[in-house]
PDB file of C-alpha atoms in Angstrom:
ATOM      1  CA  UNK A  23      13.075  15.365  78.203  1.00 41.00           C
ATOM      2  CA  UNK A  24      12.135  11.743  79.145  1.00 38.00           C
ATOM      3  CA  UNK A  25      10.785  12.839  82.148  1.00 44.00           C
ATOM      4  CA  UNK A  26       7.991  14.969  80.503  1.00 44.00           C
ATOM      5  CA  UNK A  27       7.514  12.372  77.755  1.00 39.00           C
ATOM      6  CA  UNK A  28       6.910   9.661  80.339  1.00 41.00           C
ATOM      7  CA  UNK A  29       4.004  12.258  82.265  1.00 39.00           C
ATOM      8  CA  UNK A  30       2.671  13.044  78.587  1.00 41.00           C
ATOM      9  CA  UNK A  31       2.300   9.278  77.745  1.00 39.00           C
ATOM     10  CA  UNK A  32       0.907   9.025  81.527  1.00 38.00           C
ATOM     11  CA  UNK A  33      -1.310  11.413  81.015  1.00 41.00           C
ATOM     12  CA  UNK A  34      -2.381  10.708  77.399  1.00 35.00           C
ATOM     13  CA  UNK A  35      -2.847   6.276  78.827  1.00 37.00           C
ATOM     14  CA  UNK A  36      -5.289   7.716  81.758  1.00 39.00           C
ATOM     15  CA  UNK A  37      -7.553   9.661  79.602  1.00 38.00           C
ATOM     16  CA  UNK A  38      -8.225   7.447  77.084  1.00 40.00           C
ATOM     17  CA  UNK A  39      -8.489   4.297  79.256  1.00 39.00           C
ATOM     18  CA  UNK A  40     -10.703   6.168  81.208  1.00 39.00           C
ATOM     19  CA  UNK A  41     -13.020   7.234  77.829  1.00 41.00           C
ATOM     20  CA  UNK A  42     -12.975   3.552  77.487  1.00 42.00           C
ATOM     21  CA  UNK A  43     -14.597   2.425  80.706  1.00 39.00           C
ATOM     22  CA  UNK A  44     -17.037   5.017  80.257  1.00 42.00           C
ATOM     23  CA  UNK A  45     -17.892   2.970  76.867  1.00 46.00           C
ATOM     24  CA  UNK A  46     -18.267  -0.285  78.911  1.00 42.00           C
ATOM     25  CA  UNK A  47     -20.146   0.964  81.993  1.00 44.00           C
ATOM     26  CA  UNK A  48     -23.616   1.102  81.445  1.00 46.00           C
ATOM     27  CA  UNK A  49     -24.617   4.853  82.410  1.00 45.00           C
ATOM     28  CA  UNK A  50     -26.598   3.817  86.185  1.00 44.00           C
ATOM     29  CA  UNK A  51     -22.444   2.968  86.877  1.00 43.00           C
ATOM     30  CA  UNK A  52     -21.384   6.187  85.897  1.00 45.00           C
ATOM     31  CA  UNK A  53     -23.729   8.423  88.105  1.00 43.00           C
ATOM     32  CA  UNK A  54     -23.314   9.452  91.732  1.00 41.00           C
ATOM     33  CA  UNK A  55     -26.797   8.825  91.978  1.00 50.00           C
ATOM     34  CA  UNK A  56     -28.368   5.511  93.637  1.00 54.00           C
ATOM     35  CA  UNK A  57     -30.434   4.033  91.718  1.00 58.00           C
ATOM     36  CA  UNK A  58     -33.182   0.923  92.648  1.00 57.00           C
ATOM     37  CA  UNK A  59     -36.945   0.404  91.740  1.00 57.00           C
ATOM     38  CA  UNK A  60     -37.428   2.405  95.153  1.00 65.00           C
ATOM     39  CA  UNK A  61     -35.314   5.225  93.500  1.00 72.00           C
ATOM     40  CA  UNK A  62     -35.683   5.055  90.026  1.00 79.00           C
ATOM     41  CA  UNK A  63     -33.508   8.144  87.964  1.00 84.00           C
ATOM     42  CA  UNK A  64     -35.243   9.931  85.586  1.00 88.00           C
ATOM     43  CA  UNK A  65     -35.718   8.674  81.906  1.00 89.00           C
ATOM     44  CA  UNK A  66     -32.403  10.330  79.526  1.00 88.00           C
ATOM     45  CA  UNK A  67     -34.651  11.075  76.479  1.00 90.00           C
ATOM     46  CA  UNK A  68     -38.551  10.218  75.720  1.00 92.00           C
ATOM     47  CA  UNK A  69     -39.637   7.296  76.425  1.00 90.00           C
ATOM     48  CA  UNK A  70     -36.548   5.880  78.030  1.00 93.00           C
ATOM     49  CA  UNK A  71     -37.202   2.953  81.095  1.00 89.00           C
ATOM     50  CA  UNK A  72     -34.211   3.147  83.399  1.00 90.00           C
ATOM     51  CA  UNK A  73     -34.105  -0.370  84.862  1.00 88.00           C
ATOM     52  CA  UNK A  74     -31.970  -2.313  87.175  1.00 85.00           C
ATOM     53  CA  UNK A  75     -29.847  -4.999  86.446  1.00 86.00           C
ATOM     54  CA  UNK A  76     -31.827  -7.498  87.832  1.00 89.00           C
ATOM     55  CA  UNK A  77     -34.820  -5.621  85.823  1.00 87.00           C
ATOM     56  CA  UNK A  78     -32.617  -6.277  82.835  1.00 88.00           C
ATOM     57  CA  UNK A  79     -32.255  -9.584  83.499  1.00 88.00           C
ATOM     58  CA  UNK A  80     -35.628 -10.568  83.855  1.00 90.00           C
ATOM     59  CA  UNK A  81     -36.768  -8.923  80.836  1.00 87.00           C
ATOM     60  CA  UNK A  82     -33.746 -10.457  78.943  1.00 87.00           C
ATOM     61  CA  UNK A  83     -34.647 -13.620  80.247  1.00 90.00           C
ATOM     62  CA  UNK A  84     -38.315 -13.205  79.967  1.00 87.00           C
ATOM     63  CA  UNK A  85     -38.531 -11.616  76.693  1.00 84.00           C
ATOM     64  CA  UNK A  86     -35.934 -14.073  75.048  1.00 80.00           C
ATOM     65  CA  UNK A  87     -38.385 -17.291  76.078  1.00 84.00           C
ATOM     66  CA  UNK A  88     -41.546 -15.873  74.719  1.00 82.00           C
ATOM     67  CA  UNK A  89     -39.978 -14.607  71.552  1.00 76.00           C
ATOM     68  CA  UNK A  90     -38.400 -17.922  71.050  1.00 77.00           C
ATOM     69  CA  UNK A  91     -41.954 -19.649  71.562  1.00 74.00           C
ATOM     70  CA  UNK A  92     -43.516 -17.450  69.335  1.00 73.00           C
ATOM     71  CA  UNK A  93     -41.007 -14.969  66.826  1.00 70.00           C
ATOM     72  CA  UNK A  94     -44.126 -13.304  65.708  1.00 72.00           C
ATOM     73  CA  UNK A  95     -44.243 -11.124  68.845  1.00 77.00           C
ATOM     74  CA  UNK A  96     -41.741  -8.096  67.761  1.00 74.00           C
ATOM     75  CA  UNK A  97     -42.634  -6.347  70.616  1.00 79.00           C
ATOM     76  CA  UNK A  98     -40.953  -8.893  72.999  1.00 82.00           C
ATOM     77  CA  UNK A  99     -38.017  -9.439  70.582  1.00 86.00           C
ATOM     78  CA  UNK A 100     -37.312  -5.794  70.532  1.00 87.00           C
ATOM     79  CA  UNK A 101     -36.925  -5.869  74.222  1.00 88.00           C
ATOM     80  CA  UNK A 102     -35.256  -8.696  74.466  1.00 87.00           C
ATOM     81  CA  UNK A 103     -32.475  -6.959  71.975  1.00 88.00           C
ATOM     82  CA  UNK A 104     -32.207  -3.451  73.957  1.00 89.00           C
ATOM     83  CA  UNK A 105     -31.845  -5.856  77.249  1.00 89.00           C
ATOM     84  CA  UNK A 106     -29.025  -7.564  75.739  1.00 88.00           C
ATOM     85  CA  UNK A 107     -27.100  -5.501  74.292  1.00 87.00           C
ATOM     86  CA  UNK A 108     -25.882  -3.234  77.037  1.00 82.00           C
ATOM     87  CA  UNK A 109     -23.281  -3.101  78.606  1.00 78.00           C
ATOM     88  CA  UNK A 110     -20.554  -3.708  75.549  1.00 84.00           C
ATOM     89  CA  UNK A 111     -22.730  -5.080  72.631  1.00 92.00           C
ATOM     90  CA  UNK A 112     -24.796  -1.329  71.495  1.00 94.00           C
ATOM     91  CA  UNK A 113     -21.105   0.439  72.493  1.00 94.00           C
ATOM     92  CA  UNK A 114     -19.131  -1.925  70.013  1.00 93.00           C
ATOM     93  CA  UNK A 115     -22.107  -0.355  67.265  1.00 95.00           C
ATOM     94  CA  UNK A 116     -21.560   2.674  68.047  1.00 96.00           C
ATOM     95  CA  UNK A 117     -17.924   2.675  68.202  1.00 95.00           C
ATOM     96  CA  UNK A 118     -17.880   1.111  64.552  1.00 95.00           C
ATOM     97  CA  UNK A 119     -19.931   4.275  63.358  1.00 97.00           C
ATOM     98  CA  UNK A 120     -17.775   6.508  64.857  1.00 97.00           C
ATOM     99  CA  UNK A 121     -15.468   4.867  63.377  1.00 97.00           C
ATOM    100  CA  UNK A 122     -16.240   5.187  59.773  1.00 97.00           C
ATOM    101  CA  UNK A 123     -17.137   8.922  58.300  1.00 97.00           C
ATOM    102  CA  UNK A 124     -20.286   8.315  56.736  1.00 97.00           C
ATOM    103  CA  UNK A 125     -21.472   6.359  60.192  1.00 97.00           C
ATOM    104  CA  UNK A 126     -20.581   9.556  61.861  1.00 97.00           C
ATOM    105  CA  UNK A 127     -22.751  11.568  59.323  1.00 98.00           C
ATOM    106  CA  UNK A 128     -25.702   9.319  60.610  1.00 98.00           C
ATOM    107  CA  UNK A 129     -24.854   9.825  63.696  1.00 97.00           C
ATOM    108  CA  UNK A 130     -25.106  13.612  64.090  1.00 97.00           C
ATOM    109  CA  UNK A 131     -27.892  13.608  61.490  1.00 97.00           C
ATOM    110  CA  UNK A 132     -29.659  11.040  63.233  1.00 97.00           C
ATOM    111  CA  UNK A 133     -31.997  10.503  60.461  1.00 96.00           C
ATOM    112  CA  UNK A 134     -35.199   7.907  60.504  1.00 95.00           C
ATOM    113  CA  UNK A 135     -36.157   5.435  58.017  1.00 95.00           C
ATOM    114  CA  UNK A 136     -40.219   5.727  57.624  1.00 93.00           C
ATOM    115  CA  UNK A 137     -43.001   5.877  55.261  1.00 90.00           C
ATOM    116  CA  UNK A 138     -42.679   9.363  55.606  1.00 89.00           C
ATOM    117  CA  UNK A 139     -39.366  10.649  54.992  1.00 93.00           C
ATOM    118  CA  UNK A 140     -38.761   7.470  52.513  1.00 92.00           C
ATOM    119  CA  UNK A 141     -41.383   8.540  50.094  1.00 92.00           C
ATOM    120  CA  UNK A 142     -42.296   5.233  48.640  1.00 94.00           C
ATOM    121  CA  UNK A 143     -44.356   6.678  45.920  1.00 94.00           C
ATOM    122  CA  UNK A 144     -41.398   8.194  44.701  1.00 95.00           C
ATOM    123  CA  UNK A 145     -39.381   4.866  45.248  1.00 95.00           C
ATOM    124  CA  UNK A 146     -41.769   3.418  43.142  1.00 95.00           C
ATOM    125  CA  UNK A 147     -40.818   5.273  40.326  1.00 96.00           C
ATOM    126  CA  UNK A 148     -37.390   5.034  40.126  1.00 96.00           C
ATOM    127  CA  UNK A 149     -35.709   2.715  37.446  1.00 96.00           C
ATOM    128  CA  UNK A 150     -35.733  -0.949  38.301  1.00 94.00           C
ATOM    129  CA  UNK A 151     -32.508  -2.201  39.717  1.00 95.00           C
ATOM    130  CA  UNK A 152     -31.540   1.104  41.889  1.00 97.00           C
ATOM    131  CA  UNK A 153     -31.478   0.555  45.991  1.00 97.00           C
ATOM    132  CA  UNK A 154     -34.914   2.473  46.328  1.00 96.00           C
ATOM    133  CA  UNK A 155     -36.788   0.458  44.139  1.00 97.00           C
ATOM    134  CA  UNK A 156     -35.384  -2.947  45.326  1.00 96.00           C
ATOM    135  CA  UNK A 157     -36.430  -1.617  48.450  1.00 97.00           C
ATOM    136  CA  UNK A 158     -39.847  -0.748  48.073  1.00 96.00           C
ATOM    137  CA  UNK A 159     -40.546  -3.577  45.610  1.00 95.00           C
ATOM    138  CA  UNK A 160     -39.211  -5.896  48.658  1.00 95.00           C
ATOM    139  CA  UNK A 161     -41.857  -4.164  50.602  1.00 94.00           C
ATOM    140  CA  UNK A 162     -44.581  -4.533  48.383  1.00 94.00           C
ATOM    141  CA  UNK A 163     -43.764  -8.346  47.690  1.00 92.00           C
ATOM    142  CA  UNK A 164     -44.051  -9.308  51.725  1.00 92.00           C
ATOM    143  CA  UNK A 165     -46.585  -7.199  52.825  1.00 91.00           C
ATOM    144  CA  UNK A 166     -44.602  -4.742  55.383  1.00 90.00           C
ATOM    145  CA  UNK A 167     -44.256  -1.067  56.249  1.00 91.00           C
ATOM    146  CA  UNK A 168     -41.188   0.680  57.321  1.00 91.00           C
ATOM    147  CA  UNK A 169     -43.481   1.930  60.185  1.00 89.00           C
ATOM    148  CA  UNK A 170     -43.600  -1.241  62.156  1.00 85.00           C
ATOM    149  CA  UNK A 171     -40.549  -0.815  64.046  1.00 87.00           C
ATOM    150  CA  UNK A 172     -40.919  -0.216  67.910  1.00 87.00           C
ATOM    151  CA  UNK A 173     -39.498   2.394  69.595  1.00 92.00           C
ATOM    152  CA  UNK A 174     -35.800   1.939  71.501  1.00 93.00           C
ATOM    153  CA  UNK A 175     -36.937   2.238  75.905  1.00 92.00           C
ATOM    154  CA  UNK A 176     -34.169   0.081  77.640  1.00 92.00           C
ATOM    155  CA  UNK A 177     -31.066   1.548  76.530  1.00 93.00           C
ATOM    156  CA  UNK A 178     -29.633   3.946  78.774  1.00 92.00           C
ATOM    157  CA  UNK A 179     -27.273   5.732  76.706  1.00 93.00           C
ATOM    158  CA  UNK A 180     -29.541   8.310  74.204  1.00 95.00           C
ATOM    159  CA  UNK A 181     -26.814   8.179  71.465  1.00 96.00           C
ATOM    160  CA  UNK A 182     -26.642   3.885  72.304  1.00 95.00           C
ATOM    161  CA  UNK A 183     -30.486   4.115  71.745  1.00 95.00           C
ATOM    162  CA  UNK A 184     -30.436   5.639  68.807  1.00 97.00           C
ATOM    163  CA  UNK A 185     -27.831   3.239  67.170  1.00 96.00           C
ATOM    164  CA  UNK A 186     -30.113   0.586  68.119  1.00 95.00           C
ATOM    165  CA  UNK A 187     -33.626   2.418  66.488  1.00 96.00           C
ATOM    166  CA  UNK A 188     -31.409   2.907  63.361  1.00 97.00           C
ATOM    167  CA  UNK A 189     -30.197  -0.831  63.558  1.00 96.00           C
ATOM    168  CA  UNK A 190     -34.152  -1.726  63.762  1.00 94.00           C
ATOM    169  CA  UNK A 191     -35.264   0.725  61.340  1.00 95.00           C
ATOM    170  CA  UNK A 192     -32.493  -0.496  58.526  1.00 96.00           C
ATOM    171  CA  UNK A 193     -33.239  -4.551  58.863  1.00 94.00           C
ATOM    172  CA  UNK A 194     -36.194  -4.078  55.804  1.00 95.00           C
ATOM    173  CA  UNK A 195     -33.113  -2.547  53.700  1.00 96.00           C
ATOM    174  CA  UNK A 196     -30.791  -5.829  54.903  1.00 96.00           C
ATOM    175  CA  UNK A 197     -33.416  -7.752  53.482  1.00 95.00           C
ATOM    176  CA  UNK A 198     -33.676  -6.119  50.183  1.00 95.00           C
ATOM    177  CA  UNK A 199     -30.492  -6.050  49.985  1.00 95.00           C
ATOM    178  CA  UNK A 200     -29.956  -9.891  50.361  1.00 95.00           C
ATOM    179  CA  UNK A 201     -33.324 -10.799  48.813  1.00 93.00           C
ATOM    180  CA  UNK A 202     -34.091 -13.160  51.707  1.00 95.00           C
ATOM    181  CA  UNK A 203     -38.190 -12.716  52.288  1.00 93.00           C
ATOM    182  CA  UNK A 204     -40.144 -12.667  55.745  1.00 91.00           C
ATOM    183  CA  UNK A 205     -41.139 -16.274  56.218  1.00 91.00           C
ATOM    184  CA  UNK A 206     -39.226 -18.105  59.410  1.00 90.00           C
ATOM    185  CA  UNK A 207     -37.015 -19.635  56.918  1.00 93.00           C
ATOM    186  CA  UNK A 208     -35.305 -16.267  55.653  1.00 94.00           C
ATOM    187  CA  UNK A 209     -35.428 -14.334  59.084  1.00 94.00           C
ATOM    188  CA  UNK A 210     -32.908 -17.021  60.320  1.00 95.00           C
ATOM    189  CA  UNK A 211     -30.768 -16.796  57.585  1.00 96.00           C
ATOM    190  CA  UNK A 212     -30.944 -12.923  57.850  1.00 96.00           C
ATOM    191  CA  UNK A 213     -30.388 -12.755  61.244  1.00 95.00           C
ATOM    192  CA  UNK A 214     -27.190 -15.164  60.988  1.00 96.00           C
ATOM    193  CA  UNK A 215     -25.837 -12.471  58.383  1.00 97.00           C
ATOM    194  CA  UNK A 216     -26.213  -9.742  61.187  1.00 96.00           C
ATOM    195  CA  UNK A 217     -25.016 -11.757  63.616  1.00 95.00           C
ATOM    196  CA  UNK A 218     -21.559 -12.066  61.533  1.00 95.00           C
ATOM    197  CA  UNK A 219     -21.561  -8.129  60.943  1.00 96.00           C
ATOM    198  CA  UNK A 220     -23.132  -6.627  63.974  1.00 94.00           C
ATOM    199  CA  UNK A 221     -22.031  -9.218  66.696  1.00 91.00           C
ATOM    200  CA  UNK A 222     -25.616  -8.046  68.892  1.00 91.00           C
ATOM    201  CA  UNK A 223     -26.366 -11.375  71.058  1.00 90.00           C
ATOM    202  CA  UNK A 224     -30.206 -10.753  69.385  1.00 89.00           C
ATOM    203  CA  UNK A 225     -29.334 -11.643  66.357  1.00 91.00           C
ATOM    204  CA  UNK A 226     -27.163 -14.550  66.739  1.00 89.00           C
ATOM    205  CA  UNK A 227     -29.692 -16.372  69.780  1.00 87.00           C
ATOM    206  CA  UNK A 228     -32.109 -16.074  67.088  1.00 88.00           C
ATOM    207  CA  UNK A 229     -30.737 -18.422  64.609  1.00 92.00           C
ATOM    208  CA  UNK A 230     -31.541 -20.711  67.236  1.00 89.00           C
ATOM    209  CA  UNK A 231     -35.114 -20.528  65.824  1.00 88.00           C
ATOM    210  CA  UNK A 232     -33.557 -23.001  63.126  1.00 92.00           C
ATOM    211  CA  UNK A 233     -34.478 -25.799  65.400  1.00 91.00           C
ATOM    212  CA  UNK A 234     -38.565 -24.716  64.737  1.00 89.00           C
ATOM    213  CA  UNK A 235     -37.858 -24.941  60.933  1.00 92.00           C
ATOM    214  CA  UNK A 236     -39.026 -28.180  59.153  1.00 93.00           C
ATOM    215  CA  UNK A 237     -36.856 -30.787  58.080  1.00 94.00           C
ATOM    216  CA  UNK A 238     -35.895 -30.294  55.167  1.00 94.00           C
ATOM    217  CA  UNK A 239     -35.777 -26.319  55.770  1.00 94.00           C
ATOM    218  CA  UNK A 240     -32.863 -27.201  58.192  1.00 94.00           C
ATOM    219  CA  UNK A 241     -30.978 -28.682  56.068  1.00 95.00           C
ATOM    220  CA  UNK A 242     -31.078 -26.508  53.547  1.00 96.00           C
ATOM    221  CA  UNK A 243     -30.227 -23.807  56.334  1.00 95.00           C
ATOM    222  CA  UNK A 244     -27.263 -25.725  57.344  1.00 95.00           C
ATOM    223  CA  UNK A 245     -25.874 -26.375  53.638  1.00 96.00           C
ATOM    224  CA  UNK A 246     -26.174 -23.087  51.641  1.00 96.00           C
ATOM    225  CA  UNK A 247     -27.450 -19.920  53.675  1.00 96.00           C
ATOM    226  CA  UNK A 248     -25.507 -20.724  57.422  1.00 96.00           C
ATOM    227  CA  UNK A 249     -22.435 -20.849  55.358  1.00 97.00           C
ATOM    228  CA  UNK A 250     -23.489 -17.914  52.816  1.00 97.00           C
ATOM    229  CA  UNK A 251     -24.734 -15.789  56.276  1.00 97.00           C
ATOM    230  CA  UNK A 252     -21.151 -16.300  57.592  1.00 96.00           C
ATOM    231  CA  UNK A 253     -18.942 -15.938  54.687  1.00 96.00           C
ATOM    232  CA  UNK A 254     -21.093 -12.202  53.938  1.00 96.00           C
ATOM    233  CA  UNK A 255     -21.472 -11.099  57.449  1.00 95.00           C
ATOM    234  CA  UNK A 256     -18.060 -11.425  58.095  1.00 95.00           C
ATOM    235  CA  UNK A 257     -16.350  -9.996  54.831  1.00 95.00           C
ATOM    236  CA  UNK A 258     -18.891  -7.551  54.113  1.00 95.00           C
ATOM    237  CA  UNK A 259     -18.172  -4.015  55.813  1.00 95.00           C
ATOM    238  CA  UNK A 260     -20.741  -2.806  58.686  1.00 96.00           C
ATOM    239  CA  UNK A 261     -23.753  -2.482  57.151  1.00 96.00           C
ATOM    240  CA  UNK A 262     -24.846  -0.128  60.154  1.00 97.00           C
ATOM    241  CA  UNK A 263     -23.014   2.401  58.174  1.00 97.00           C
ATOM    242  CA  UNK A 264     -24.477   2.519  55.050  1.00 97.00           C
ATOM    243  CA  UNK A 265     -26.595   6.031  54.414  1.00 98.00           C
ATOM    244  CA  UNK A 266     -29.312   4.917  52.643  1.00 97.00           C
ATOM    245  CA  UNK A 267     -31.396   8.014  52.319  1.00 96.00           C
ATOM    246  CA  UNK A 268     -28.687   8.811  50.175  1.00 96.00           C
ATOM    247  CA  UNK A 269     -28.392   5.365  47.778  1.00 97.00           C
ATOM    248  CA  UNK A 270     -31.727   4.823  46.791  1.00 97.00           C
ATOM    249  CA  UNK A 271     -30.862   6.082  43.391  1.00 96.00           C
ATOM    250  CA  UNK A 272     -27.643   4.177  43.075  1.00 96.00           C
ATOM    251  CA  UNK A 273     -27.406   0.534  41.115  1.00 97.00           C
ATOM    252  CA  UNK A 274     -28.263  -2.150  44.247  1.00 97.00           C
ATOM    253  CA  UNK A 275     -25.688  -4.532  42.402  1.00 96.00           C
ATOM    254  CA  UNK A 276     -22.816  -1.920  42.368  1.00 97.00           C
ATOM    255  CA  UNK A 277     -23.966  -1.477  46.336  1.00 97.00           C
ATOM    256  CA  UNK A 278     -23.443  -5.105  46.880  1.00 97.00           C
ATOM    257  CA  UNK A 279     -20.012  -5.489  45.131  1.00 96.00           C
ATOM    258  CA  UNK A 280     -18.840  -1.974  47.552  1.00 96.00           C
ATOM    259  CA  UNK A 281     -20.497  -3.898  50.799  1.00 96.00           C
ATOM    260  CA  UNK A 282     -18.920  -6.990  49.941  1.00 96.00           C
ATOM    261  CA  UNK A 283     -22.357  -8.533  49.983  1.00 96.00           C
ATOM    262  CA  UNK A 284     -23.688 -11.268  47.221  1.00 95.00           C
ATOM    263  CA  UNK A 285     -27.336 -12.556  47.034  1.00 93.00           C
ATOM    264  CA  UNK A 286     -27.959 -15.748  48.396  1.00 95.00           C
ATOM    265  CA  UNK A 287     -29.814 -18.394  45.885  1.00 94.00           C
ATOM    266  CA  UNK A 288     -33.514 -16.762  46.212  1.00 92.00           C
ATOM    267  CA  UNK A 289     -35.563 -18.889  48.765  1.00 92.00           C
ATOM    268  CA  UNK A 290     -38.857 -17.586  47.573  1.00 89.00           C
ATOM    269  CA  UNK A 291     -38.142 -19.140  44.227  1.00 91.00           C
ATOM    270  CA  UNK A 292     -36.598 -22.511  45.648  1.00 92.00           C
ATOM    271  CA  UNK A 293     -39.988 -22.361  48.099  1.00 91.00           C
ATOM    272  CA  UNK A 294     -42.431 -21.684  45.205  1.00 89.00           C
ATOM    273  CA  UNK A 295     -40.902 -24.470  43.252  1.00 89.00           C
ATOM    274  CA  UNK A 296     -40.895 -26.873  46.008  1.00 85.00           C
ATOM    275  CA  UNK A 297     -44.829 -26.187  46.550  1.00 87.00           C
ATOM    276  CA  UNK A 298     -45.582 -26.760  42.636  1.00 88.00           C
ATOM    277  CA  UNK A 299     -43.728 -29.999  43.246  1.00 86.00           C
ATOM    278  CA  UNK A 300     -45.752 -30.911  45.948  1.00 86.00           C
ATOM    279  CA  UNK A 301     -48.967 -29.831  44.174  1.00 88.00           C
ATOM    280  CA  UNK A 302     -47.688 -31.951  41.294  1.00 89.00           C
ATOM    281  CA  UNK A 303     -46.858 -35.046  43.026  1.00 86.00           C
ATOM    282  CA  UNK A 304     -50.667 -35.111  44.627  1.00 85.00           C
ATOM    283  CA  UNK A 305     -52.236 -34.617  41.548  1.00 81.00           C
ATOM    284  CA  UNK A 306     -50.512 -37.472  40.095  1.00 79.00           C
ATOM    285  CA  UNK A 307     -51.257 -39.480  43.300  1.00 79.00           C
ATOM    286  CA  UNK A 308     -55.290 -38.480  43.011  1.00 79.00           C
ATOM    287  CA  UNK A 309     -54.881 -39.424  39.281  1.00 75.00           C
ATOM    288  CA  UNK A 310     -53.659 -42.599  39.939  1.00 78.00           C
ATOM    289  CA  UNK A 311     -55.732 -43.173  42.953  1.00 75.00           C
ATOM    290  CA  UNK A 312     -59.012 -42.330  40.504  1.00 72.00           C
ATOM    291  CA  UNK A 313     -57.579 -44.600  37.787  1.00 71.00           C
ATOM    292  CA  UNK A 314     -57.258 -47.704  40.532  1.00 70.00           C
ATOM    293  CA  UNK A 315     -61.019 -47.262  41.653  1.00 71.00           C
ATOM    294  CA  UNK A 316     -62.309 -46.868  38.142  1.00 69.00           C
ATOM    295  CA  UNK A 317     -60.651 -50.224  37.352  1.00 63.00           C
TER     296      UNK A 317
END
């Protein structure tokens, strides 16, 4: 019998470690076929851009410098995230919803997060407090659309792709989930909570935008949302997983306490409150000023 229980085990060790480099290799590895800008494969689903790895590299490299320079081009930072994320980054994703039942439910419904399928006039109406109207009153505060997003082109794996277009098209829902709002200041600190919880090399070179941030926004970085970022990202369970076409009704708190996830201190308040100060402080100074040249 320990004969056949050796070949099983044999047997049973080859397959899977085989499944597993098929994970890792990105899918130009896989194929027979050879591929180079001279003999370029065909795209694996609409709108797909094979590229080589040097291609990858450049437009990592490329995209990640501009971005940096200027984070308002979302074009360039969506590239710059498909380009990094392959070969283990986008596989680790996936693997996590496969993983969990409910990420598995997204992944064979493949559903999409727009204006259209959301219904935000409906999300409008529901009670305040519940996911789809913390959602949509996020959306309304900062002046976005769900429709923004930019479609996945450099990942080579279709499934891969879409874990990365539902990724992009759930990062509005992170926000309302955390509160944080779309000034420099709370895309950091949002992007060092994904870091934690996703682990794609996007969202963690991004923080590095903390070095643009003023002074004082820093250090207030570096004392309360770094370490609240961390603590969440890395306790809470993978957000990639959560289905929410089918929580918008749900309390966002009770949400929260399942995720593991608690608000950070609300950095639109402590920003509105600083600027009063300011506008305080210089009326006092043009009072005083107009009080010296009367005398």
């Amino acid at each position: 019998m320990k004969p056949a229980v050796a070949r099983q085990s044999t047997a049973f060790f080859r397959k899977h470690a085989s499944s597993q480099c098929l994970h890792i290799l990105p899918p130009v590895v896989q194929g027979s076929r050879p591929f180079s800008v001279l003999n370029r494969p065909p795209p694996n689903y609409p709108g797909h851009v094979p590229l080589t790895r040097v291609e990858r590299a450049g437009l990592a490299i490329g995209s990640g410098l501009i971005s940096f320079l200027n984070p308002r081009r979302g074009d360039l930072i969506a590239a710059f995230a498909e380009a990094t994320a392959t070969p283990y980054f986008i596989y680790r994703l996936r693997d996590a919803m496969l993983a969990n039942p409910t990420g598995r439910r997204i992944l064979r419904d493949r559903p999409r997060l727009t204006s259209e399928t959301l219904n935000l006039t409906h999300l409008r109406s529901l009670p305040a407090g519940t996911v789809g109207h913390t959602y949509v009153a996020w959306l309304d505060r900062e002046g976005v659309s769900p429709d923004t997003r930019s479609a996945v082109r450099y990942i080579d794996d279709e499934e891969c792709a879409y874990v990365m277009q539902r990724y992009r098209e759930c990062h509005d829902f992170y926000h309302a989930l955390t509160g944080l709002p779309t000034v420099r200041e709370g895309e950091v600190a949002l992007k060092a909570f994904e870091f934690a919880n996703t682990l794609l090399p996007m969202t963690g070179l991004s923080v590095l935008n903390v070095v643009t941030l003023k002074p004082r926004e820093r250090a207030r970085f570096a004392s309360t949302y770094l370490p609240w970022a961390l603590r969440n990202g890395l306790r809470a369970a993978d957000v990639i997983n959560v289905y929410w076409e089918e929580e918008l009704e749900r309390n966002v708190d009770d949400l929260r306490r399942q995720l593991g996830v608690e608000p950070p201190p609300d950095l639109r308040e402590i920003r509105k409150k600083e600027r009063e100060e300011r506008k305080r402080r210089q009326a006092a100074l043009r009072e005083r000023a107009g009080l010296a040249e009367a005398a």
